[in-house]
Tab-separated table of C-alpha atoms in Angstrom:
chain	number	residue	atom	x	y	z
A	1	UNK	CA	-0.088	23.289	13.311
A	2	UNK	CA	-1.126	20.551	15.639
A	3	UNK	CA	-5.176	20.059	15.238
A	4	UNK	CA	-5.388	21.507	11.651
A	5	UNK	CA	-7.676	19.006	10.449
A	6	UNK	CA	-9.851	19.164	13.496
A	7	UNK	CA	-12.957	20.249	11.386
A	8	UNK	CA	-12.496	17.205	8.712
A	9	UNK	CA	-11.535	14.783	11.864
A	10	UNK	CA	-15.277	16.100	12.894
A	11	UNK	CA	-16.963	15.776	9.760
A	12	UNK	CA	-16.247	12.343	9.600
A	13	UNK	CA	-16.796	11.431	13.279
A	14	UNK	CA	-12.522	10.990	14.054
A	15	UNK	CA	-11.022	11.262	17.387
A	16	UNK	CA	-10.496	14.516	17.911
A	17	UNK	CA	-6.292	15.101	19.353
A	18	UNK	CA	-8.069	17.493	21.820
A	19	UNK	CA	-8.855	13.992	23.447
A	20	UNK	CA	-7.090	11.440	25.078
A	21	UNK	CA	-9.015	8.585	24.741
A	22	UNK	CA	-8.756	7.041	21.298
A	23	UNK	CA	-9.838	3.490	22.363
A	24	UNK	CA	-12.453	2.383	24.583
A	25	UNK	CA	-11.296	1.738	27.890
A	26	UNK	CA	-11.208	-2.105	27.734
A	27	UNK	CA	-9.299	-2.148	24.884
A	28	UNK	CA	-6.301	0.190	26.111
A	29	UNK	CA	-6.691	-2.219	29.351
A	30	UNK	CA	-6.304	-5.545	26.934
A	31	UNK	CA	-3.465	-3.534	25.388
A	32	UNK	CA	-1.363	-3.210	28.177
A	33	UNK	CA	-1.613	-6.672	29.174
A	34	UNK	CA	-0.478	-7.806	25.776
A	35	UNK	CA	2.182	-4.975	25.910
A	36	UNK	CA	3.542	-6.834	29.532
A	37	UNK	CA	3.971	-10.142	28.348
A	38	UNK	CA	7.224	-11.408	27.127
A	39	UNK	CA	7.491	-13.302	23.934
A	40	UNK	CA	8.156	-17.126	24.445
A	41	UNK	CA	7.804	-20.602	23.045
A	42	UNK	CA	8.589	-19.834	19.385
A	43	UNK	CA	11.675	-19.753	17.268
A	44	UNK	CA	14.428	-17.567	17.223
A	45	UNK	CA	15.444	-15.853	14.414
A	46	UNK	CA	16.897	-12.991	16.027
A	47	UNK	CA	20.048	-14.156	14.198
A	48	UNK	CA	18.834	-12.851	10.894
A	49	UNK	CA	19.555	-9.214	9.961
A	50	UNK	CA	16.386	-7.514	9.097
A	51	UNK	CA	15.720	-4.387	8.117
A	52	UNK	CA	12.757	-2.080	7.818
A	53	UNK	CA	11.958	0.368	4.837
A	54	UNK	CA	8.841	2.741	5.939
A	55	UNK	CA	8.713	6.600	5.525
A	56	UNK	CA	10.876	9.149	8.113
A	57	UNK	CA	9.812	8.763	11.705
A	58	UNK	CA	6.873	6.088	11.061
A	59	UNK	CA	6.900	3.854	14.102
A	60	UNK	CA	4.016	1.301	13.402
A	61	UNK	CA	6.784	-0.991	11.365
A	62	UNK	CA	4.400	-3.945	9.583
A	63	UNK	CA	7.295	-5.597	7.639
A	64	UNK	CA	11.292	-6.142	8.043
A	65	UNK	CA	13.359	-8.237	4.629
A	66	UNK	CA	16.417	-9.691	4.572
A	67	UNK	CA	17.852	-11.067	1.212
A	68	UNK	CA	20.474	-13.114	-0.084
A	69	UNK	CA	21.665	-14.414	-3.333
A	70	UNK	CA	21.185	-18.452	-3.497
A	71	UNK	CA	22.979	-19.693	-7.121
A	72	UNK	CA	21.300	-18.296	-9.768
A	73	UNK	CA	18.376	-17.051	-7.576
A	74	UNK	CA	17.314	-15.323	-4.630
A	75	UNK	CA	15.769	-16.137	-1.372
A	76	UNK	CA	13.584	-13.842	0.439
A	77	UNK	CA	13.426	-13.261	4.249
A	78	UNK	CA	10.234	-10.819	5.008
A	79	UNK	CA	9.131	-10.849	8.696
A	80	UNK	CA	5.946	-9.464	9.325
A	81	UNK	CA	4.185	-8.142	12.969
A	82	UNK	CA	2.320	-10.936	14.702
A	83	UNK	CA	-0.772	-10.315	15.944
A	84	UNK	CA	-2.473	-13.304	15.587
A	85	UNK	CA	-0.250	-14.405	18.350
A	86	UNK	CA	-1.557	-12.182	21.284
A	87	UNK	CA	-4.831	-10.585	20.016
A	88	UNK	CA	-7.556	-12.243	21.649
A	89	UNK	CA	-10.345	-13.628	18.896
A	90	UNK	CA	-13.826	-11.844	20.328
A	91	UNK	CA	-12.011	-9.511	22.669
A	92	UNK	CA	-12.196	-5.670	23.044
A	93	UNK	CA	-9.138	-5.097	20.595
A	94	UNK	CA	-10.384	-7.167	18.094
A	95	UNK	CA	-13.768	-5.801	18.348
A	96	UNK	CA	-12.602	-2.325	17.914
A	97	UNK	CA	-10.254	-3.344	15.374
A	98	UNK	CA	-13.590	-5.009	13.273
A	99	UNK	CA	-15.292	-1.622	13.572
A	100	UNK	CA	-12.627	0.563	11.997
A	101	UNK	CA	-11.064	-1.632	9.516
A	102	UNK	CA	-7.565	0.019	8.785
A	103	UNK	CA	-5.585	3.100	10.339
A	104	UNK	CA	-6.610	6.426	8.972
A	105	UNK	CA	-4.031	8.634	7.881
A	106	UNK	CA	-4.302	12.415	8.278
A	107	UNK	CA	-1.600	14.737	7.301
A	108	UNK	CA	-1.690	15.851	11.264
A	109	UNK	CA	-1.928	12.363	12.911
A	110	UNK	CA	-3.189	9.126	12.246
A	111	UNK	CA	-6.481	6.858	14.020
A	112	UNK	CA	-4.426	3.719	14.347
A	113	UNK	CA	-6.327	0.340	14.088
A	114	UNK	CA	-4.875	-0.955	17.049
A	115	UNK	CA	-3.985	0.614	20.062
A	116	UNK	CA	-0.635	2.758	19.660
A	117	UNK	CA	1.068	1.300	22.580
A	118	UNK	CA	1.357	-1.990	20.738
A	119	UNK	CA	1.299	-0.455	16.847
A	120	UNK	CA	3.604	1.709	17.177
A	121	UNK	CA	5.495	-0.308	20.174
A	122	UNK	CA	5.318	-3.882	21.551
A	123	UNK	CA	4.434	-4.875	18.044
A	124	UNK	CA	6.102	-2.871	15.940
A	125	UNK	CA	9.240	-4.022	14.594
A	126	UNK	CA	11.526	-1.327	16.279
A	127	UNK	CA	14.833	-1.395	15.385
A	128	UNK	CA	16.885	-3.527	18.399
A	129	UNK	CA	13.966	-4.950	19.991
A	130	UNK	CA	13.061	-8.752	20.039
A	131	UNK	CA	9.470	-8.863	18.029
A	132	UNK	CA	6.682	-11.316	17.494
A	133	UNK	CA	6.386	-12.076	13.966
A	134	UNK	CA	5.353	-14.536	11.176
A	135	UNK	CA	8.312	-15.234	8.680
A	136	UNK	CA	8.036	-16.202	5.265
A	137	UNK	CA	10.724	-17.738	3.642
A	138	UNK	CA	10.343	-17.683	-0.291
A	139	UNK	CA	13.085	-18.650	-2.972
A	140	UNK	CA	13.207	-17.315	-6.681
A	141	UNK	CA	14.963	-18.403	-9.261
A	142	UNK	CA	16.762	-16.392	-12.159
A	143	UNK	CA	13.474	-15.640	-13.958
A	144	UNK	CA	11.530	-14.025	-10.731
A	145	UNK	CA	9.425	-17.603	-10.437
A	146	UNK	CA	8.779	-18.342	-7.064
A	147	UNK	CA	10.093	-22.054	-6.424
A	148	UNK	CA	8.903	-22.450	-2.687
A	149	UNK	CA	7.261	-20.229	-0.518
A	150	UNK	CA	6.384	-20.896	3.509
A	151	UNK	CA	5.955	-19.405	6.409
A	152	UNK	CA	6.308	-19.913	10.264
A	153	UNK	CA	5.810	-17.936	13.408
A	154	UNK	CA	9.389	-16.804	14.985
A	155	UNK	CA	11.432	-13.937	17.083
A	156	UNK	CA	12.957	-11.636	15.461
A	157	UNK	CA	15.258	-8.396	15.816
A	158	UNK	CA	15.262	-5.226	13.340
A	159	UNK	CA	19.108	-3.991	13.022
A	160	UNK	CA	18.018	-0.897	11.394
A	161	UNK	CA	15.294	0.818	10.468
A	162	UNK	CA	15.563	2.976	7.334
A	163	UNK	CA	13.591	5.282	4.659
A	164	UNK	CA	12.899	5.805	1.386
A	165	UNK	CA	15.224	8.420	0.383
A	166	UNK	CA	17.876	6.823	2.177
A	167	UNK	CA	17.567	3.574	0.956
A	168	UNK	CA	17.710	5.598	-2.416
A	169	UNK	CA	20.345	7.498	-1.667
A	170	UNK	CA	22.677	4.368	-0.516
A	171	UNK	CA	21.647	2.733	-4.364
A	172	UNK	CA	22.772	5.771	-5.992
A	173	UNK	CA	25.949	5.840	-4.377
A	174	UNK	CA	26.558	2.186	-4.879
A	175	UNK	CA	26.660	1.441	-1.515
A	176	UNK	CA	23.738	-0.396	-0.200
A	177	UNK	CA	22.916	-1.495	3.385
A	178	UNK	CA	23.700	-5.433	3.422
A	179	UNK	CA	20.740	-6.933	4.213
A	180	UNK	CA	19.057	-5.372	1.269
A	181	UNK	CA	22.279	-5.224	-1.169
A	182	UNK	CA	20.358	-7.611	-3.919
A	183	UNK	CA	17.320	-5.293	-3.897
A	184	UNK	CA	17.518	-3.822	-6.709
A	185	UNK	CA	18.003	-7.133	-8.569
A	186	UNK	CA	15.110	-8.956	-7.101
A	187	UNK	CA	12.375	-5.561	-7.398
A	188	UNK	CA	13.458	-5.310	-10.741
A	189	UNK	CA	13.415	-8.799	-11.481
A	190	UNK	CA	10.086	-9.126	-9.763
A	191	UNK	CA	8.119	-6.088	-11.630
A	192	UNK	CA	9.473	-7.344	-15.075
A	193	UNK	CA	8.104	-10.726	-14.206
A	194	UNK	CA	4.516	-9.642	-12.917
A	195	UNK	CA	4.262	-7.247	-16.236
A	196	UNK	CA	4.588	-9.905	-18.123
A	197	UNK	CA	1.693	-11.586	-16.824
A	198	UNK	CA	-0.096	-8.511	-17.501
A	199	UNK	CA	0.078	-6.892	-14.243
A	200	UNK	CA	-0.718	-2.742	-14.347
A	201	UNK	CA	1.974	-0.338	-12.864
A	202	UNK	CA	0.978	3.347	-12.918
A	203	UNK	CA	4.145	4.926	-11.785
A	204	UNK	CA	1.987	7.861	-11.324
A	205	UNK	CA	2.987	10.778	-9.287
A	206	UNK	CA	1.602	11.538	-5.911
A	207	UNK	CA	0.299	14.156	-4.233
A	208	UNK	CA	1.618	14.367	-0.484
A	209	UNK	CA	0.912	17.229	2.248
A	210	UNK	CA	3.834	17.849	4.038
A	211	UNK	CA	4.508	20.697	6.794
A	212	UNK	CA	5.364	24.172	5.517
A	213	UNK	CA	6.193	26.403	8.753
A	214	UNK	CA	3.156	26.905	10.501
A	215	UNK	CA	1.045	25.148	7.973
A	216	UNK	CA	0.895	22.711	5.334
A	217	UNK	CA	1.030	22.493	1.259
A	218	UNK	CA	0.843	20.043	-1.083
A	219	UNK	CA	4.231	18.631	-3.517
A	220	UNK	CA	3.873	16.051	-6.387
A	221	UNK	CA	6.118	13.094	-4.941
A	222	UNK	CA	7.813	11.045	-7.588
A	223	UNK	CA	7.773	7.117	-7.034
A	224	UNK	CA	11.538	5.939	-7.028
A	225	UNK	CA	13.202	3.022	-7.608
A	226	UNK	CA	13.305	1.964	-4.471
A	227	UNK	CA	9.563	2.082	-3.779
A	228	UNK	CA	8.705	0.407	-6.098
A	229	UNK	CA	11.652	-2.043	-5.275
A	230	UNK	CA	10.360	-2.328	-1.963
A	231	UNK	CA	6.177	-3.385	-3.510
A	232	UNK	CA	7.808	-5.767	-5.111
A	233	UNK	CA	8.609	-8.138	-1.910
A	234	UNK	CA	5.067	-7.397	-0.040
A	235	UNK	CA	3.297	-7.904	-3.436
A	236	UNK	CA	5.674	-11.613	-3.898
A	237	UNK	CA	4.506	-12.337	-0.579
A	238	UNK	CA	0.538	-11.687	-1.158
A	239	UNK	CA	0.925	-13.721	-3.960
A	240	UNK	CA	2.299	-16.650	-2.749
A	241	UNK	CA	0.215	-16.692	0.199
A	242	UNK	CA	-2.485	-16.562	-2.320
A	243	UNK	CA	-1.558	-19.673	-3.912
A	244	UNK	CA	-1.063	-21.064	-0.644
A	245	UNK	CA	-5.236	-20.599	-0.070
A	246	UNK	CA	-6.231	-21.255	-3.700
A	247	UNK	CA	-4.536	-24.917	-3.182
A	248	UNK	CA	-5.987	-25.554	0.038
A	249	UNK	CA	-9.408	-24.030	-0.747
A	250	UNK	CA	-10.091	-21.667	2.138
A	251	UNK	CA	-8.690	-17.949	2.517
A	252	UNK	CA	-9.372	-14.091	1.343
A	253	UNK	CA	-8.383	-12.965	-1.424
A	254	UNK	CA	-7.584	-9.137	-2.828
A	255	UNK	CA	-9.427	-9.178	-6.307
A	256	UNK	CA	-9.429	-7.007	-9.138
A	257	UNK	CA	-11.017	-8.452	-12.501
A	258	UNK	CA	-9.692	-7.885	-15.738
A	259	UNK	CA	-10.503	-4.405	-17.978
A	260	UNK	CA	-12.955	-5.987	-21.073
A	261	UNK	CA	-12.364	-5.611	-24.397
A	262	UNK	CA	-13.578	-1.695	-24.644
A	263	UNK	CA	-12.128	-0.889	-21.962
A	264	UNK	CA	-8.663	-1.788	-23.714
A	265	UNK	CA	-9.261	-0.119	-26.924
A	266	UNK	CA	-10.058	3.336	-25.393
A	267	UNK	CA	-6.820	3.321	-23.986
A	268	UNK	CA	-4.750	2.231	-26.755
A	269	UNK	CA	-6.630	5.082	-28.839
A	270	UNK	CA	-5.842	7.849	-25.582
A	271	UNK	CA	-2.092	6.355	-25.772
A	272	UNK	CA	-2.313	6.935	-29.704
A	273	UNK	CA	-3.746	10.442	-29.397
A	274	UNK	CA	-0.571	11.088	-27.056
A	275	UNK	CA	2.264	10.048	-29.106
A	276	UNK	CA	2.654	6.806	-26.963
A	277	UNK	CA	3.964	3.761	-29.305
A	278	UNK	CA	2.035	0.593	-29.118
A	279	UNK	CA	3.970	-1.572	-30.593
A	280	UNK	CA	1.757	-4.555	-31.895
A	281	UNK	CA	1.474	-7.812	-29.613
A	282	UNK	CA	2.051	-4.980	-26.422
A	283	UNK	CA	-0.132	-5.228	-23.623
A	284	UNK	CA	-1.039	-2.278	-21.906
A	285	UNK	CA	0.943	-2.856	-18.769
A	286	UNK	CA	4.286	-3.535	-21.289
A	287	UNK	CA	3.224	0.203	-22.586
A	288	UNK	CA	3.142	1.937	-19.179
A	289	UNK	CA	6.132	0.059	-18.193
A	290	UNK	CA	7.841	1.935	-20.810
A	291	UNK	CA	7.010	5.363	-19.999
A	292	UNK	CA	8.850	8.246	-18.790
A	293	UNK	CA	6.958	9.435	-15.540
A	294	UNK	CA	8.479	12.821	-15.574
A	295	UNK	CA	6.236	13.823	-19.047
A	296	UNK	CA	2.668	14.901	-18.595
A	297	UNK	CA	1.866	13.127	-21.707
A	298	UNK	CA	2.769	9.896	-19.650
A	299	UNK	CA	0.958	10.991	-16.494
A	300	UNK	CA	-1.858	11.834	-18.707
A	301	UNK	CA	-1.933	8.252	-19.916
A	302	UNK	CA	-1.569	6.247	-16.736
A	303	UNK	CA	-4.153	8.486	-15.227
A	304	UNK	CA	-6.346	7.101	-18.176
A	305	UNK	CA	-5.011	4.012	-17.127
A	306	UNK	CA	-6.785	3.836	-13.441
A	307	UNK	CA	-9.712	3.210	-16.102
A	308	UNK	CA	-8.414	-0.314	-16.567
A	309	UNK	CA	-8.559	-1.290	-12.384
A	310	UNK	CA	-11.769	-0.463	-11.565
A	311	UNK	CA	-13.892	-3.710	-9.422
A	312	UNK	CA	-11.554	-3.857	-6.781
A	313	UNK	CA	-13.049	-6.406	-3.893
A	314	UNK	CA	-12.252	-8.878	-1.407
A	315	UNK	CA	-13.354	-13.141	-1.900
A	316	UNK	CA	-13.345	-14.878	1.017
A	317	UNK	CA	-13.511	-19.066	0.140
A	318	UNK	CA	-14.247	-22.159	2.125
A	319	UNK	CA	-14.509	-25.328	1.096
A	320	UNK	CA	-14.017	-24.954	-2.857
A	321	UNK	CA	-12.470	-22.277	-5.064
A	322	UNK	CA	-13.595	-18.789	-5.482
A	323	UNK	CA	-15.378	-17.201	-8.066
A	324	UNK	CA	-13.180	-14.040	-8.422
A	325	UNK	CA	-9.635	-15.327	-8.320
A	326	UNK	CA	-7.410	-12.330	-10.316
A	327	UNK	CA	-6.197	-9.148	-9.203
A	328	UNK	CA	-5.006	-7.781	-12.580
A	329	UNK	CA	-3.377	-4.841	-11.628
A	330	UNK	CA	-0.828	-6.967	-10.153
A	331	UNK	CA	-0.656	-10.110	-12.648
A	332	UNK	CA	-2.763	-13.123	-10.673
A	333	UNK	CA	-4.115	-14.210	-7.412
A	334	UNK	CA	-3.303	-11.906	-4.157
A	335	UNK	CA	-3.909	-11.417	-0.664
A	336	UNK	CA	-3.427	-8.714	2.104
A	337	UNK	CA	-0.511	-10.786	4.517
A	338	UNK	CA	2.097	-7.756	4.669
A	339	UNK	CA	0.313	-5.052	6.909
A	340	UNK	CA	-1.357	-6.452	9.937
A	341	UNK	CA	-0.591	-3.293	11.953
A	342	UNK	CA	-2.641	-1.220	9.837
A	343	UNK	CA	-5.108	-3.481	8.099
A	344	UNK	CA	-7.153	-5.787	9.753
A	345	UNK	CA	-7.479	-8.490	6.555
A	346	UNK	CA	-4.015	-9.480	6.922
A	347	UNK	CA	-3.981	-10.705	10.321
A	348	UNK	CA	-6.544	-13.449	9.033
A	349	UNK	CA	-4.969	-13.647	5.833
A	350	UNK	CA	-1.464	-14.443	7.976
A	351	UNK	CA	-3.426	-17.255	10.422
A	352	UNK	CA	-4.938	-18.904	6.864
A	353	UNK	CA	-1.107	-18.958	5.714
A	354	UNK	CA	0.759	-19.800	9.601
A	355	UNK	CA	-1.814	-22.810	9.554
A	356	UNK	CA	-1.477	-24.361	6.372
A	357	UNK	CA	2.348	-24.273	6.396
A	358	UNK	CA	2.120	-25.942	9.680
A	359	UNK	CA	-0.323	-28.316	8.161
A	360	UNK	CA	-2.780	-27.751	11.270
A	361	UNK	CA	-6.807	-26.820	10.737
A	362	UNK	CA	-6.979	-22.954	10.090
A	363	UNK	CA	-8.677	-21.923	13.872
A	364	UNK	CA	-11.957	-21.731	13.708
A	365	UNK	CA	-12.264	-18.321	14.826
A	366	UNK	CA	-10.346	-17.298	11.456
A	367	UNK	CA	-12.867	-19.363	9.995
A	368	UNK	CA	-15.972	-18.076	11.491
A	369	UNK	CA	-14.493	-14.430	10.326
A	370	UNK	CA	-13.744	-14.883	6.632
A	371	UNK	CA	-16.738	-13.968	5.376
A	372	UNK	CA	-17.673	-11.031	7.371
A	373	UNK	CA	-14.041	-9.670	6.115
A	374	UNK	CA	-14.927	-8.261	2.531
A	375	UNK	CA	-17.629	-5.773	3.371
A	376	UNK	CA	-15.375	-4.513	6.675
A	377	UNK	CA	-12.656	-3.861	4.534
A	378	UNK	CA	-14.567	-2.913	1.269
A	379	UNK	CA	-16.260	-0.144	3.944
A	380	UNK	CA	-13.124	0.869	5.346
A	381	UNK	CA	-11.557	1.351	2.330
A	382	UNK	CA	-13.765	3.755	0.649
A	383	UNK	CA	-13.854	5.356	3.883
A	384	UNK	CA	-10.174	5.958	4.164
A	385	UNK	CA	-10.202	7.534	0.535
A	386	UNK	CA	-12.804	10.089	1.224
A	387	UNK	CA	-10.625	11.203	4.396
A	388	UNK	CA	-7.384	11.520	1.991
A	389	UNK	CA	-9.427	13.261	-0.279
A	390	UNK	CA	-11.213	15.354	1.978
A	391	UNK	CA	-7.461	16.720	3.392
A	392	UNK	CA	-5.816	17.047	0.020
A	393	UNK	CA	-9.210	19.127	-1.019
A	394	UNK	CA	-8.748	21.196	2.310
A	395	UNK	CA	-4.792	22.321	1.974
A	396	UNK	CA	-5.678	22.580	-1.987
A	397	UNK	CA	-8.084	25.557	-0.959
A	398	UNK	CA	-5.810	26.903	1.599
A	399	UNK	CA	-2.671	26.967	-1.151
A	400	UNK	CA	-5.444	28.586	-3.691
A	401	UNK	CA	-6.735	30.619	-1.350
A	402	UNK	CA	-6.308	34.749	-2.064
A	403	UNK	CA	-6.008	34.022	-5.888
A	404	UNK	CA	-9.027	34.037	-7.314
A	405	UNK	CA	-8.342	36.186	-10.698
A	406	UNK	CA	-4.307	34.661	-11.451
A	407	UNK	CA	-3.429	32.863	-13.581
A	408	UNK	CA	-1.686	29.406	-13.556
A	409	UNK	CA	0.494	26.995	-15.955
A	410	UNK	CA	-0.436	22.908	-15.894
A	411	UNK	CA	-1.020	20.681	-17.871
A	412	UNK	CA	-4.574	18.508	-18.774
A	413	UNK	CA	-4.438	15.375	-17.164
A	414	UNK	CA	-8.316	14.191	-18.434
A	415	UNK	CA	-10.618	15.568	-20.733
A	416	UNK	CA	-14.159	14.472	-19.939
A	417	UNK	CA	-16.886	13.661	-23.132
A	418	UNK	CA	-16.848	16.475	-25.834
A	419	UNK	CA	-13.389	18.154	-24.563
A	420	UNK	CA	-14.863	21.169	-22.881
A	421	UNK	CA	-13.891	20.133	-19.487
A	422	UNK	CA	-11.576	18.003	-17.502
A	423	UNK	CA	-9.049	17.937	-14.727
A	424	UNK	CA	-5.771	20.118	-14.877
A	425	UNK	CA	-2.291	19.598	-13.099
A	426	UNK	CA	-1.271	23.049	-11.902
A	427	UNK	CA	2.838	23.257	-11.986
A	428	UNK	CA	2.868	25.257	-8.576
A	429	UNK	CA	1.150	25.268	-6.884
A	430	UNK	CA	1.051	21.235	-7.219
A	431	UNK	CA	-2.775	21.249	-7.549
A	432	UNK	CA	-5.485	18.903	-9.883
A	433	UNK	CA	-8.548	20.647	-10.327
A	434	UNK	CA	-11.889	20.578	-12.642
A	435	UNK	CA	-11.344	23.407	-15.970
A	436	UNK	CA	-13.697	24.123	-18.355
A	437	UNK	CA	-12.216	25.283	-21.799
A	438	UNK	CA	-12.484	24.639	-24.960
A	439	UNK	CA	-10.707	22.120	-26.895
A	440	UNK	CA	-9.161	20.368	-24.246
A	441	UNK	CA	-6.150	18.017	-25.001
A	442	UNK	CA	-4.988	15.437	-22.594
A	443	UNK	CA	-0.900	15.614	-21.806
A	444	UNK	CA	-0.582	19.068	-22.855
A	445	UNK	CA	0.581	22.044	-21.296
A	446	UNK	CA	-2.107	24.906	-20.849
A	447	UNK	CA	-2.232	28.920	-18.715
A	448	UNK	CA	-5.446	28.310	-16.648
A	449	UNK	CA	-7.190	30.945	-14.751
A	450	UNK	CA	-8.871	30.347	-11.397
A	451	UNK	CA	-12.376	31.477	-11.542
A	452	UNK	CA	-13.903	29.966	-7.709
């Protein structure tokens, strides 16, 4: 099963896992030397009782919360890997870490950023091991306002690291780990809060390869409550370090601008066509807020949705505001702190916030790299999409393959101009394809037969 996805890792000019050298030589060299030195000369936090929330058996561990109710609020404890700390500015990691932008993720391995034996070790935030990391510190009162938001460079030591499902499971059963026992209160809070300043949630389904024996198919994974729980603190954070930049004029922000005016109407007339109620003075985030994830008439709707967040960039700023300040699929200003490991934005994005907390100069080597940030990540981002497309077309074919002729049932997830084509959602196997027919309605159920 191992090597798979060889031929797409070739097409797009991956390491192959045939090879051992995934880095070039100085940069495993710099690696080791950072992976050597023990952490000194900062705080220690150790005392706090964080805990990480990634998927089963992930090891390059970005983030780590710990939360506690204060009166009528909530303060949030989110720890996240320090890089900024050891990497040297100019130096082979960085350099290497400039070129690719992010990790890529393939179903068989991934092409980490940074070099695994600090990603997915001296760095990572492991479970019982003292870490590196940059702490924020942000309080919330009853409403989900953020009162006070900072953050500071610190040691600190995981006490357990946990999953989704798990986390889910210990919700369900009313008996949540400690550290994270006011969860569900803050992500809830926290979602209604950014919805109401017109953020855009999807919800949507996803489509995951996962191991099946000797090979691999495809199931539609359900977002639960405690992913989107879990957002909700990363996207708090990148939006009070945002604010952080905006008042101190100099940073990088995640942007999105805001759907126009036609945009808007064509998807309150798709949510009309489906049976959706708009009920008058509704945005269109309160509507998809509201919607039952499980009906294909809703997944129909917030796939129409992905209409409304289309612009996404990056707006680096020195000296005086930006131009492009809004992300409004998430309901204001934003930037990329949470995921330094896997993302090379937020270790700049962390150094802009470190510095202005401290009330020191941002370094000038952060400085120097702002601008060259957006097209990097813009790049590496479109990059990343065509490999996770490329792998869910592959297994797609493989599940398909033999049954040319059969028949399937789905449902219509788009209709393209004139309603003689669009994409389907087959029930099993989980698959979204292009289907010609006539008449096509989007959100309803439909026997499709595969012709190619």
């Amino acid at each position: 099963m191992s090597g798979d996805f060889d031929a797409i890792r070739a097409e797009f000019d991956l390491p192959s896992l045939a090879g051992t050298n995934l880095f070039p030589s100085d940069a495993e060299v710099e690696a080791e030397a950072i992976a050597g030195e023990v952490p000194a000369g900062v705080e220690d936090a150790t005392d706090i009782p964080f805990v990480t929330i990634d998927p089963p058996g992930a090891k390059d561990l970005d983030q780590a919360m710990f939360l506690e109710r204060v009166g009528d609020g909530f303060r949030v404890h989110y720890a996240i890997a320090d890089l900024g700390a050891v990497i040297r500015p100019g130096g082979a990691i960085d350099t290497e870490a400039r070129r690719r932008g992010q990790t890529i993720y393939l179903p068989d391995a991934r092409v980490p950023l940074h070099p695994p034996v600090l990603s997915e070790d001296a760095l990572s935030l492991l479970p019982g091991q003292v870490r590196r990391a940059a702490v924020w510190t942000i309080d919330l009162d009853s409403t989900g306002l953020a009162t006070e938001a900072t953050v500071r460079r610190a040691l600190v030591k995981s006490v357990a690291q946990l999953d989704y499902d798990e986390v889910q499971a210990t919700f369900d059963a009313g008996k949540p780990h400690s550290s994270i026992e006011s969860l569900a209160d803050v992500g809830a809070m926290r979602l209604k809060y950014r919805v109401g300043l017109g953020a855009i949630e999807l919800g949507l389904p996803e489509q995951e390869i996962v191991p099946d024996g000797n090979g691999w198919k495809i199931h539609m994974r359900m977002r639960t409550k405690v992913d989107a729980w879990n957002a909700e603190i990363s996207l708090l954070t990148g939006m009070c370090a945002a604010q952080l930049m905006l008042k101190a004029e100099i940073g990088l922000l995640r942007t999105l601008p805001v759907a126009d005016v036609g945009a808007v109407d064509r998807f309150e007339r798709a949510a009309k066509a489906l049976g959706v109620v708009w009920q008058a003075g509704e945005t269109a985030g309160e509507v998809l807020s509201n919607l039952d994830p499980e009906l294909p008439a809703s997944i129909a709707l917030m796939s129409d949705a992905t209409r409304l967040l289309r612009g996404a960039g990056y707006e680096a700023f020195d000296g005086a505001q930006p131009k492009a300040k809004e992300h409004a699929g998430i309901g204001g200003p934003y930037a990329h702190v949470t995921a330094p490991l896997r993302r090379l934005a937020d270790r700049f994005g962390t150094e802009v916030s470190l510095a202005l907390c401290a009330g020191t100069p941002v370094p000038d080597w952060v400085k120097e790299a702002l601008p060259l940030i957006p097209e990097i990540m813009s790049e590496s981002d479109s990059f990343a999409a065509k490999v996770d497309r490329t792998c869910l077309d592959q297994v797609e074919a493989w599940m398909l393959d033999g049954k040319v002729g059969q028949t399937f049932d789905g449902f219509v997830l788009r209709v393209n101009q004139g309603g003689s084509s669009g994409e389907v959602v087959l029930t099993d196997p989980p698959v979204i394809a292009d289907c010609d027919g006539a008449n096509l309605v989007e959100g309803t159920r439909v026997s499709v037969r595969l012709t190619a």
